[in-house]
Short mmCIF file of C-alpha atoms in Angstrom, two decimals:
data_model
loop_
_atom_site.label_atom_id
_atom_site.label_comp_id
_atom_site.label_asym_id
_atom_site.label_seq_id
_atom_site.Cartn_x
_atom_site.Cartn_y
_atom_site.Cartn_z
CA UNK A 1 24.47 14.73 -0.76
CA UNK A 2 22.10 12.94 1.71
CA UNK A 3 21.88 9.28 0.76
CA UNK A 4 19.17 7.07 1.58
CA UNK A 5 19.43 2.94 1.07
CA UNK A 6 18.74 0.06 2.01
CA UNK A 7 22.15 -1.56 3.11
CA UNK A 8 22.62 -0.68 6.26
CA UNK A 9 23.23 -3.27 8.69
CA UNK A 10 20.35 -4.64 11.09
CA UNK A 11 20.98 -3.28 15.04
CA UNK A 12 20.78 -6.91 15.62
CA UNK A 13 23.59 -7.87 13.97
CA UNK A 14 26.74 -7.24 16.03
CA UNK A 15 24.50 -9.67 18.82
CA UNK A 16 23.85 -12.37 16.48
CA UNK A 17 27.53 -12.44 15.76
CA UNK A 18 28.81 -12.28 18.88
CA UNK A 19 26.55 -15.13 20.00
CA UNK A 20 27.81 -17.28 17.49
CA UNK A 21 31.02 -16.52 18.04
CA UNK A 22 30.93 -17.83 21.75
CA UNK A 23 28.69 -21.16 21.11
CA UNK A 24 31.14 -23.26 21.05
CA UNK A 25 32.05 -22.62 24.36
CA UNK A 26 28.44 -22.74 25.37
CA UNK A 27 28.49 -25.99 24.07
CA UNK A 28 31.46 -27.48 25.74
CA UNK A 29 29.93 -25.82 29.28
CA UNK A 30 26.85 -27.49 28.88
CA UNK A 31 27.75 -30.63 27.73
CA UNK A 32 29.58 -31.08 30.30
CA UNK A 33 27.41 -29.80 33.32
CA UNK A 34 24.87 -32.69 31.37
CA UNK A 35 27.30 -34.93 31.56
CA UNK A 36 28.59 -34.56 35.06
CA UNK A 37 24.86 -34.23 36.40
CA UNK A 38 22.99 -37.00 34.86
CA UNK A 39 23.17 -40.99 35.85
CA UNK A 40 26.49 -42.80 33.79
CA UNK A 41 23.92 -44.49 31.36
CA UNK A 42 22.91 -41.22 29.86
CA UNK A 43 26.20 -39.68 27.61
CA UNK A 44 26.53 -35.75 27.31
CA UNK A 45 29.93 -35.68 26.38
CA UNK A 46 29.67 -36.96 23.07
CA UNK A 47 28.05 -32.95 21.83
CA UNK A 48 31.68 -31.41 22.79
CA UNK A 49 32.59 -32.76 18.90
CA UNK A 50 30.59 -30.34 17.58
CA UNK A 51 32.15 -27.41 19.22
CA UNK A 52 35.27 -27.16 16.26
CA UNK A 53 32.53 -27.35 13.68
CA UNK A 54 31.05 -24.52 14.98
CA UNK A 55 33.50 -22.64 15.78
CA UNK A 56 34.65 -23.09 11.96
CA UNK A 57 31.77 -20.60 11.21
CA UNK A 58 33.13 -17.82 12.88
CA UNK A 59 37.20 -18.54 14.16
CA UNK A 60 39.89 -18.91 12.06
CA UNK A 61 42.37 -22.00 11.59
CA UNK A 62 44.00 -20.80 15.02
CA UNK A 63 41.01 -20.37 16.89
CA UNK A 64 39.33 -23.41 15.64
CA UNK A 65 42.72 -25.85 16.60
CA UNK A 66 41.92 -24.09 20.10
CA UNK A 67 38.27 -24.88 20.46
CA UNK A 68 39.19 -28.30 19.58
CA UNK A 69 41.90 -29.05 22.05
CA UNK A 70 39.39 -27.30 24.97
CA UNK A 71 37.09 -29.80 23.72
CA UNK A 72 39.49 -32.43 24.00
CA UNK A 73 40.87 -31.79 27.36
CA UNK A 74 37.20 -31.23 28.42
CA UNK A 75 35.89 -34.77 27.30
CA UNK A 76 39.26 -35.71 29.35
CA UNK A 77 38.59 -34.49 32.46
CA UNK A 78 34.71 -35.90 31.96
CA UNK A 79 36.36 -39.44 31.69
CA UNK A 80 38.61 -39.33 34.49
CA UNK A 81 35.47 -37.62 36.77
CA UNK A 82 33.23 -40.22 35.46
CA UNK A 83 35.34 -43.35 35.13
CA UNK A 84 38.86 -42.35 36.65
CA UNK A 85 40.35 -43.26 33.36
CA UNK A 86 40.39 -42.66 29.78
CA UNK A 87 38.06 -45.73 28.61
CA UNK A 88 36.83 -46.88 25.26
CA UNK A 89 34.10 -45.10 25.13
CA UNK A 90 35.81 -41.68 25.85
CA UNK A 91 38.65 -42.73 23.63
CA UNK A 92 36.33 -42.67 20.73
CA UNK A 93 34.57 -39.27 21.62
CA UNK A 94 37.98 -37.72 21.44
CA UNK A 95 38.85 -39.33 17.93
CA UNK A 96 36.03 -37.68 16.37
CA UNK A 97 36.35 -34.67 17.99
CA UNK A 98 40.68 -34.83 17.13
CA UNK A 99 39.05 -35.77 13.33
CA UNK A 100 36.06 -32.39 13.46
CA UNK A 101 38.63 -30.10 14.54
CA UNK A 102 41.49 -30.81 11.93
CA UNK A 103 38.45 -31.18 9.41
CA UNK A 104 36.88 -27.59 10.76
CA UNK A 105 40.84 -25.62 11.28
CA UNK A 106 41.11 -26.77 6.98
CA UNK A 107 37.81 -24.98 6.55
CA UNK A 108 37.80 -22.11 8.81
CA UNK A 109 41.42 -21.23 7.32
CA UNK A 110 39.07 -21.47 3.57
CA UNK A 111 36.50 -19.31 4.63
CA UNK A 112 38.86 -16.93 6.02
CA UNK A 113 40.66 -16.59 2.59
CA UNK A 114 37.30 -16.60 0.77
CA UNK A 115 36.31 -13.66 3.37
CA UNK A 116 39.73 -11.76 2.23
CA UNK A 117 38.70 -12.00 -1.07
CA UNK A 118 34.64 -10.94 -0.92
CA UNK A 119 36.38 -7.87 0.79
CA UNK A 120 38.65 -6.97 -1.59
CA UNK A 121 35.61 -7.48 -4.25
CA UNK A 122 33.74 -5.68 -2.17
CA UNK A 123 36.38 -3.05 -2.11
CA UNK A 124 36.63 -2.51 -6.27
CA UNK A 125 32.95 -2.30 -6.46
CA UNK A 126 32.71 0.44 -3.49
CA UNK A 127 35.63 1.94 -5.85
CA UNK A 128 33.53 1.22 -8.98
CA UNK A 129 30.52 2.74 -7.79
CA UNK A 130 31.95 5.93 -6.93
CA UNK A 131 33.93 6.64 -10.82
CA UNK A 132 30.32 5.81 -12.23
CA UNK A 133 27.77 6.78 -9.49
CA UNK A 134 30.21 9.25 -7.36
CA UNK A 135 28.52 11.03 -4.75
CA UNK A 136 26.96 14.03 -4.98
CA UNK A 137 27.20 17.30 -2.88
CA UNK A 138 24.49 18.40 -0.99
CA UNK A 139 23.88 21.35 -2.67
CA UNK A 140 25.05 22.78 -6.06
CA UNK A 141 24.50 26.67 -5.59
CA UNK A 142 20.69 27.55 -4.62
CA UNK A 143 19.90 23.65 -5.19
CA UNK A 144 19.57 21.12 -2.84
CA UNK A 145 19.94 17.78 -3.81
CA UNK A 146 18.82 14.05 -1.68
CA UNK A 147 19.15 10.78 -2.86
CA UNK A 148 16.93 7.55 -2.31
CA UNK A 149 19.20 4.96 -4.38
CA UNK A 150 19.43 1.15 -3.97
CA UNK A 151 20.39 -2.00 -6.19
CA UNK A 152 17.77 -4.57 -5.72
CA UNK A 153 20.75 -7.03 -6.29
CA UNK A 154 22.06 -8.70 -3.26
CA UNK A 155 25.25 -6.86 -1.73
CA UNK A 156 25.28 -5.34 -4.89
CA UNK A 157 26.88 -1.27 -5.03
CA UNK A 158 25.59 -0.08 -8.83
CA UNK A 159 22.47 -1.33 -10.46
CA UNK A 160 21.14 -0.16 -14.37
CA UNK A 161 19.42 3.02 -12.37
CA UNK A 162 21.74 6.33 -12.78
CA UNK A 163 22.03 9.80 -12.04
CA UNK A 164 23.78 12.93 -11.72
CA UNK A 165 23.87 16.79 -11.22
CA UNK A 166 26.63 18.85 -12.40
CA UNK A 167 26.64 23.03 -12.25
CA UNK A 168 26.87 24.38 -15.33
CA UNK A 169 27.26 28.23 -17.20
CA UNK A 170 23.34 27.21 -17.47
CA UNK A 171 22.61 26.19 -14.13
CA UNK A 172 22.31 22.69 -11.85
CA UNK A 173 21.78 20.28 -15.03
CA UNK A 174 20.78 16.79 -13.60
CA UNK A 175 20.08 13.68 -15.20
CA UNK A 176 17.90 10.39 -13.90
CA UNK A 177 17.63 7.45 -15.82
CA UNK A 178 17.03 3.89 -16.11
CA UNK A 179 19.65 1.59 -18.53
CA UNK A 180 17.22 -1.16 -20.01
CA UNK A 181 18.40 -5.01 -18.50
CA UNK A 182 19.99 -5.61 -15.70
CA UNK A 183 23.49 -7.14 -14.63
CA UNK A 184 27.33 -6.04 -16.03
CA UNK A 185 25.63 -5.13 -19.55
CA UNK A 186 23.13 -2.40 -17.63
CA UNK A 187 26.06 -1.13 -16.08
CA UNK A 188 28.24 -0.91 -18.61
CA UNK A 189 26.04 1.19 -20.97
CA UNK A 190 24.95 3.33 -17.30
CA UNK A 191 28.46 4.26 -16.78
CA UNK A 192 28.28 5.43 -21.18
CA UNK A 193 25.41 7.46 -20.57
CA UNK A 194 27.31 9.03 -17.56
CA UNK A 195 30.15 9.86 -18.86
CA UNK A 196 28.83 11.44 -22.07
CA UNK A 197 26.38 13.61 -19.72
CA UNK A 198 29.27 14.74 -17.72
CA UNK A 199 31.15 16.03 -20.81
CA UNK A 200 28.25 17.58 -22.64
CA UNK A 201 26.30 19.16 -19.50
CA UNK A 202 28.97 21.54 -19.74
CA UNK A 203 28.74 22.80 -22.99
CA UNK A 204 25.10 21.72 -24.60
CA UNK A 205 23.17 24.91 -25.37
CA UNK A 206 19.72 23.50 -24.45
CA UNK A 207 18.30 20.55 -23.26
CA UNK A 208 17.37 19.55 -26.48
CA UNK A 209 21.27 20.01 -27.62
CA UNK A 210 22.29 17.84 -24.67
CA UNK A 211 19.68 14.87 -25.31
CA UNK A 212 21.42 14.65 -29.38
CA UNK A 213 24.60 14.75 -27.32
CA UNK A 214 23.45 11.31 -25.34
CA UNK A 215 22.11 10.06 -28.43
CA UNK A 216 25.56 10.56 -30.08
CA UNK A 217 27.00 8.82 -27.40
CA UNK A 218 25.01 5.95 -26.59
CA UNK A 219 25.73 5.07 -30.65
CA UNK A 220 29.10 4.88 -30.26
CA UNK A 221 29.14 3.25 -26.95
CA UNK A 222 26.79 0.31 -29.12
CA UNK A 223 29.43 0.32 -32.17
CA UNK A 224 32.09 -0.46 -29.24
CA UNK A 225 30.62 -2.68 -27.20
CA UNK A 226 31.42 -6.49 -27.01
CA UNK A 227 27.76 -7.04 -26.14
CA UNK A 228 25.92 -8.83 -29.38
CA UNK A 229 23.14 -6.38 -27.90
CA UNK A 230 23.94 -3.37 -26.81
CA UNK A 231 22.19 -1.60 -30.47
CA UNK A 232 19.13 -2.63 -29.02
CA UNK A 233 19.58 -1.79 -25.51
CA UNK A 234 17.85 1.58 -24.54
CA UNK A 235 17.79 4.08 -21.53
CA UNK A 236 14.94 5.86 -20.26
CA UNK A 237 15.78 9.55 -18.56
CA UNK A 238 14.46 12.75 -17.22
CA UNK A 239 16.75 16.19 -18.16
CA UNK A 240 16.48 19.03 -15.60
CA UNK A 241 17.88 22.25 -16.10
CA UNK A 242 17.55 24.61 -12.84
CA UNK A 243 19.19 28.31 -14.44
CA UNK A 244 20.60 30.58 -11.88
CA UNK A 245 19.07 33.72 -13.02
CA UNK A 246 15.15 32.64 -13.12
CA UNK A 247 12.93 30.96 -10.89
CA UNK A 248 12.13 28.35 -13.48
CA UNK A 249 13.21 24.88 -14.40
CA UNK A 250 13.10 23.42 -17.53
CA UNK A 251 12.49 19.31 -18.18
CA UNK A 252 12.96 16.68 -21.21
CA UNK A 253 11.60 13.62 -20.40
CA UNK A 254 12.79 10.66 -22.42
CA UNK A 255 10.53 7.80 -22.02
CA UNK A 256 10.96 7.92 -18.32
CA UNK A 257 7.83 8.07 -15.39
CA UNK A 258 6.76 11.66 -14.93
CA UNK A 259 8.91 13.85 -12.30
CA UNK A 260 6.25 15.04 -9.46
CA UNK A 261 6.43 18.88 -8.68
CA UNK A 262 5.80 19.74 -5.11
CA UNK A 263 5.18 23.28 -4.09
CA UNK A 264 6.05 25.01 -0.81
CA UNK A 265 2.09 25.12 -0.26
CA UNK A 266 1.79 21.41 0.14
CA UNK A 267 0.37 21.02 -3.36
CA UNK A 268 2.02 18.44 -5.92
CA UNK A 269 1.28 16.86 -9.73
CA UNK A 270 3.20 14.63 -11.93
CA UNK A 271 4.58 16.65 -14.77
CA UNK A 272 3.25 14.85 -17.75
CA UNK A 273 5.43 15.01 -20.96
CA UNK A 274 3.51 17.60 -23.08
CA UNK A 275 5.14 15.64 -26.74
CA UNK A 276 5.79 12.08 -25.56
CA UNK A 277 9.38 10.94 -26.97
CA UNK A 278 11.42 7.79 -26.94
CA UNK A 279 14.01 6.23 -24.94
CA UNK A 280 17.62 7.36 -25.64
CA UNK A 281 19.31 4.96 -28.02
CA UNK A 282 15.96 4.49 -30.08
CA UNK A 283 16.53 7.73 -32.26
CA UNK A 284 16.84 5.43 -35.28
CA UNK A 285 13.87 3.65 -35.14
CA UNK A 286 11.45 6.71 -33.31
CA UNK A 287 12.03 9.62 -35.58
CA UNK A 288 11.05 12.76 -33.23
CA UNK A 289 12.06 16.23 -31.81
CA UNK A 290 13.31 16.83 -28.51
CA UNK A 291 10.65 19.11 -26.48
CA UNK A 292 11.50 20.28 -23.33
CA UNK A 293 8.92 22.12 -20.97
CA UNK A 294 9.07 25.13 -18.60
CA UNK A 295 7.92 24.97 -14.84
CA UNK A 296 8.00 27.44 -12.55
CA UNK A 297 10.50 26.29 -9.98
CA UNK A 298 10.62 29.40 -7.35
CA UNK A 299 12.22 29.37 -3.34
CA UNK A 300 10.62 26.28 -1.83
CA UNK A 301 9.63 24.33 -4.81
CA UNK A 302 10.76 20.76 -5.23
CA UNK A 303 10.85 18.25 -8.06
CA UNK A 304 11.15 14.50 -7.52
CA UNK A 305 12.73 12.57 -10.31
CA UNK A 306 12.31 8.46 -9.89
CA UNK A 307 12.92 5.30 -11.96
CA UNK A 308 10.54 2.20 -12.40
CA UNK A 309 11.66 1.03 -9.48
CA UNK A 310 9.53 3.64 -7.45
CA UNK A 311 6.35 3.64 -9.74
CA UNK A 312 5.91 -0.04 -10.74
CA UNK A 313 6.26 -1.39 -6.95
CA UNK A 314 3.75 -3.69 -6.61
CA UNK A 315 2.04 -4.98 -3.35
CA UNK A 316 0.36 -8.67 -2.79
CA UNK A 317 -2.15 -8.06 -4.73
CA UNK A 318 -0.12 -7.30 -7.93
CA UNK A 319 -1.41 -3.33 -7.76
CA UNK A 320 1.32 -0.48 -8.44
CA UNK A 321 2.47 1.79 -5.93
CA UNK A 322 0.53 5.05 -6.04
CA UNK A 323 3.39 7.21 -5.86
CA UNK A 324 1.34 10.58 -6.21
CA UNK A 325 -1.07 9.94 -3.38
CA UNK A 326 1.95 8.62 -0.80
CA UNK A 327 3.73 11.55 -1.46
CA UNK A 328 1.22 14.02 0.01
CA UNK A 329 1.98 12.34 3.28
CA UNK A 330 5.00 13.61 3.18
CA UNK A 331 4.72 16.90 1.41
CA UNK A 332 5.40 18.92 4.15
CA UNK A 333 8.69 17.18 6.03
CA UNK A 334 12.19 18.30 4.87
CA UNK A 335 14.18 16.42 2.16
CA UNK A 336 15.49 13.77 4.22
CA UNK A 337 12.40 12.87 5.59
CA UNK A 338 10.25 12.69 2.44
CA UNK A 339 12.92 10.30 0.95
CA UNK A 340 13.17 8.49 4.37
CA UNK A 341 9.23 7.55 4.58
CA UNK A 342 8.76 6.81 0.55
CA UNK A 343 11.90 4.24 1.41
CA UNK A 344 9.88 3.05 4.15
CA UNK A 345 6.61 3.04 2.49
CA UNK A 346 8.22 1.55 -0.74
CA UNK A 347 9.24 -1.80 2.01
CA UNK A 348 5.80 -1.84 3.73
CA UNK A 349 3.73 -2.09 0.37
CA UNK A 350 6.16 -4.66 -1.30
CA UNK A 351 6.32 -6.87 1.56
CA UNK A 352 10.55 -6.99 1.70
CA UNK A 353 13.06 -5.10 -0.13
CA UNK A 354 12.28 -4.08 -3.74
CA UNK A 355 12.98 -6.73 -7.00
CA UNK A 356 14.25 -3.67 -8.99
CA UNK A 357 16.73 -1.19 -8.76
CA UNK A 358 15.35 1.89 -7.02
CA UNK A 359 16.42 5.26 -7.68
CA UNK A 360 14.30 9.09 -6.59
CA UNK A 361 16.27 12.19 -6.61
CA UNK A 362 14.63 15.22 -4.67
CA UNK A 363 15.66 18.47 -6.40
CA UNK A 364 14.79 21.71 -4.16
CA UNK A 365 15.24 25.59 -4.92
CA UNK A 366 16.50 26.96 -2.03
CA UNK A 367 15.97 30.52 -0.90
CA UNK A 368 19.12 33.12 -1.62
CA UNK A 369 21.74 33.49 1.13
CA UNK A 370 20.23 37.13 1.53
CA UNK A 371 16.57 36.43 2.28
CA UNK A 372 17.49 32.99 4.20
CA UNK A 373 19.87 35.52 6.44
CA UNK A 374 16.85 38.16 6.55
CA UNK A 375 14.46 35.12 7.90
CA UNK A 376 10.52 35.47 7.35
CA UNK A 377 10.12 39.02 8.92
CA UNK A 378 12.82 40.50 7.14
CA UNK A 379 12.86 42.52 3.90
CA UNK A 380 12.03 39.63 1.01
CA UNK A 381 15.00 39.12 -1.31
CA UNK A 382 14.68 38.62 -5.21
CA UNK A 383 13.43 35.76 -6.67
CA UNK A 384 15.38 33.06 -6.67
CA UNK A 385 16.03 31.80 -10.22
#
């Protein structure tokens, strides 16, 4: 599935690094060109000391005792140039930089180790994230599916936001939600709420069937749970059933932000819940029926499902994002591109990335293989349901 975030690398990057990297050689080179070109009374040499501590930022514990001894031999040369032997003064420039460089070789070879370790962290929860929030295909049968999805956590690979689309003897079943909290805790009870979807989407005879199925599931997870309070933790989602046979969709919203519809003729509208109904995980204290609603969902149509993340963006001036009257700027460009200026748009009204884990799934009906073949001035296919 097309996946849009917020975690790739700057262009400017691989530069920046590379820069670093070869300072400390700047800084030996132009030390000494000061040195060598400026009266006796004014000392240059005494910067080439610095050139192991920077190169501790980017070289290992090899590299580093290399820098150093360039440094040392440079300040060498300086003296013998300058005074036409190694005096006091010079004698003292290379003690400290003999004393940086062992200092800097003990701390490069740290950071290196640290670096080996962030990776292999790094590593898990790139493993991690794809058991709980695997990727999706691009299409499940005459579905498309694209992805906006990032943790507003620093580095971080899974956030409390969820989804997932699985094809069913009913049709593409997909669910959006938003675990209540944030850190291991949100995660924990996401990856609960996933895995009971994934068994019961399956199997669930309605929407309605599948939500009491969550329910179930969320309950045990809390009985379970070393968390003093995961009982009172709650998720907010959005059920979508797209059947095969119909050109329909059905939704149950649980306490989430309204799904937008968009229709092939540019027009869109949040789909209000018709019966308003709790978060999952609140059944106990929120008696209440499960409702879904019918849309018509032909070739063309889309449906946008989003968490908080989208809707309660706020700019400078503390005013929400208004989600509804973006989107028409983009009502017309593919899949991709709708995602790809709301992520934009999302950055430009915040000021900087997003405080809150950000998660919009774009659901489109595509047209059958048969009228897509037949193109628009062949012989119209059936209605794609």
């Amino acid at each position: 599935m097309p996946t849009i975030n917020d975690q790739s690398p700057g262009r400017f990057r691989p530069r920046l690094a590379t820069v670093v990297r070869v300072s400390p050689f700047l800084l030996i080179a132009l030390s000494a060109v000061a040195d060598a070109e400026t009266p006796a009374g004014q000392r240059y040499d005494r910067f080439v000391a610095a050139a192991p501590a920077l190169a501790a930022a980017t070289w290992g514990s090899f590299g580093t005792l290399t820098i150093g001894l360039i440094a040392v031999a440079t300040e060498v040369v300086l003296a013998l140039l300058r005074d036409r032997e190694v005096g006091a003064a010079a004698a003292s420039v290379i003690a400290a930089t003999v004393t940086v460089t062992l200092a800097a070789s003990y701390t490069a070879g740290m950071r290196v180790r640290r670096e080996r370790d962030l990776a292999l962290v790094r590593s898990v929860a790139r493993t991690a994230q794809q058991v709980v929030l695997r990727p999706l295909p691009d299409r499940l049968g005459d579905v498309g599916l694209t992805l906006y999805y990032n943790a507003a956590a620093e580095q971080a690979q899974i956030g409390g936001d969820l989804y997932e689309a699985v094809r069913t003897p009913f049709g593409v079943r997909i669910i959006l939600g938003d675990v209540q909290g944030k850190g291991l805790p949100a995660v924990e009870m996401a990856a609960a709420l996933l895995g009971s979807f994934r068994e019961a989407a399956y199997d669930a005879r309605d929407l309605p069937a599948l939500a009491s199925r969550l329910e179930i599931g969320l309950q045990r997870y809390a009985e379970r749970a070393t968390s003093l309070d995961a009982s009172e933790r709650f998720a907010t989602a959005v059920l979508l059933e797209i059947p095969d046979d119909r050109p329909e969709a059905y939704l149950l919203n649980c306490g989430h932000p309204p799904p937008v519809l968009l229709r092939p003729d540019g027009g869109l509208r949040p789909v209000e819940p018709e019966v308003p109904l709790p978060p999952l995980n609140l059944s106990a204290l929120v008696a209440s029926e499960y409702h879904p609603q019918t849309l018509p969902f032909g070739p063309g149509d889309r449906v946008l499902l989003y968490t908080d993340g989208v809707s309660e963006t706020r700019d400078r001036r503390g005013e929400f994002y208004p989600l509804t009257e973006r989107l028409a700027r983009w009502s017309g460009d593919s899949d991709v591109a709708l995602l790809e200026g709301l992520r934009r748009d999302l950055r430009r009204y915040a000021g900087g990335p997003a405080d809150d884990d950000v998660a919009a799934l774009l659901a489109s009906r595509l047209a059958p293989p048969a009228e897509r073949s037949a193109g628009p001035s062949g012989p119209s296919g059936p209605s794609a349901g």
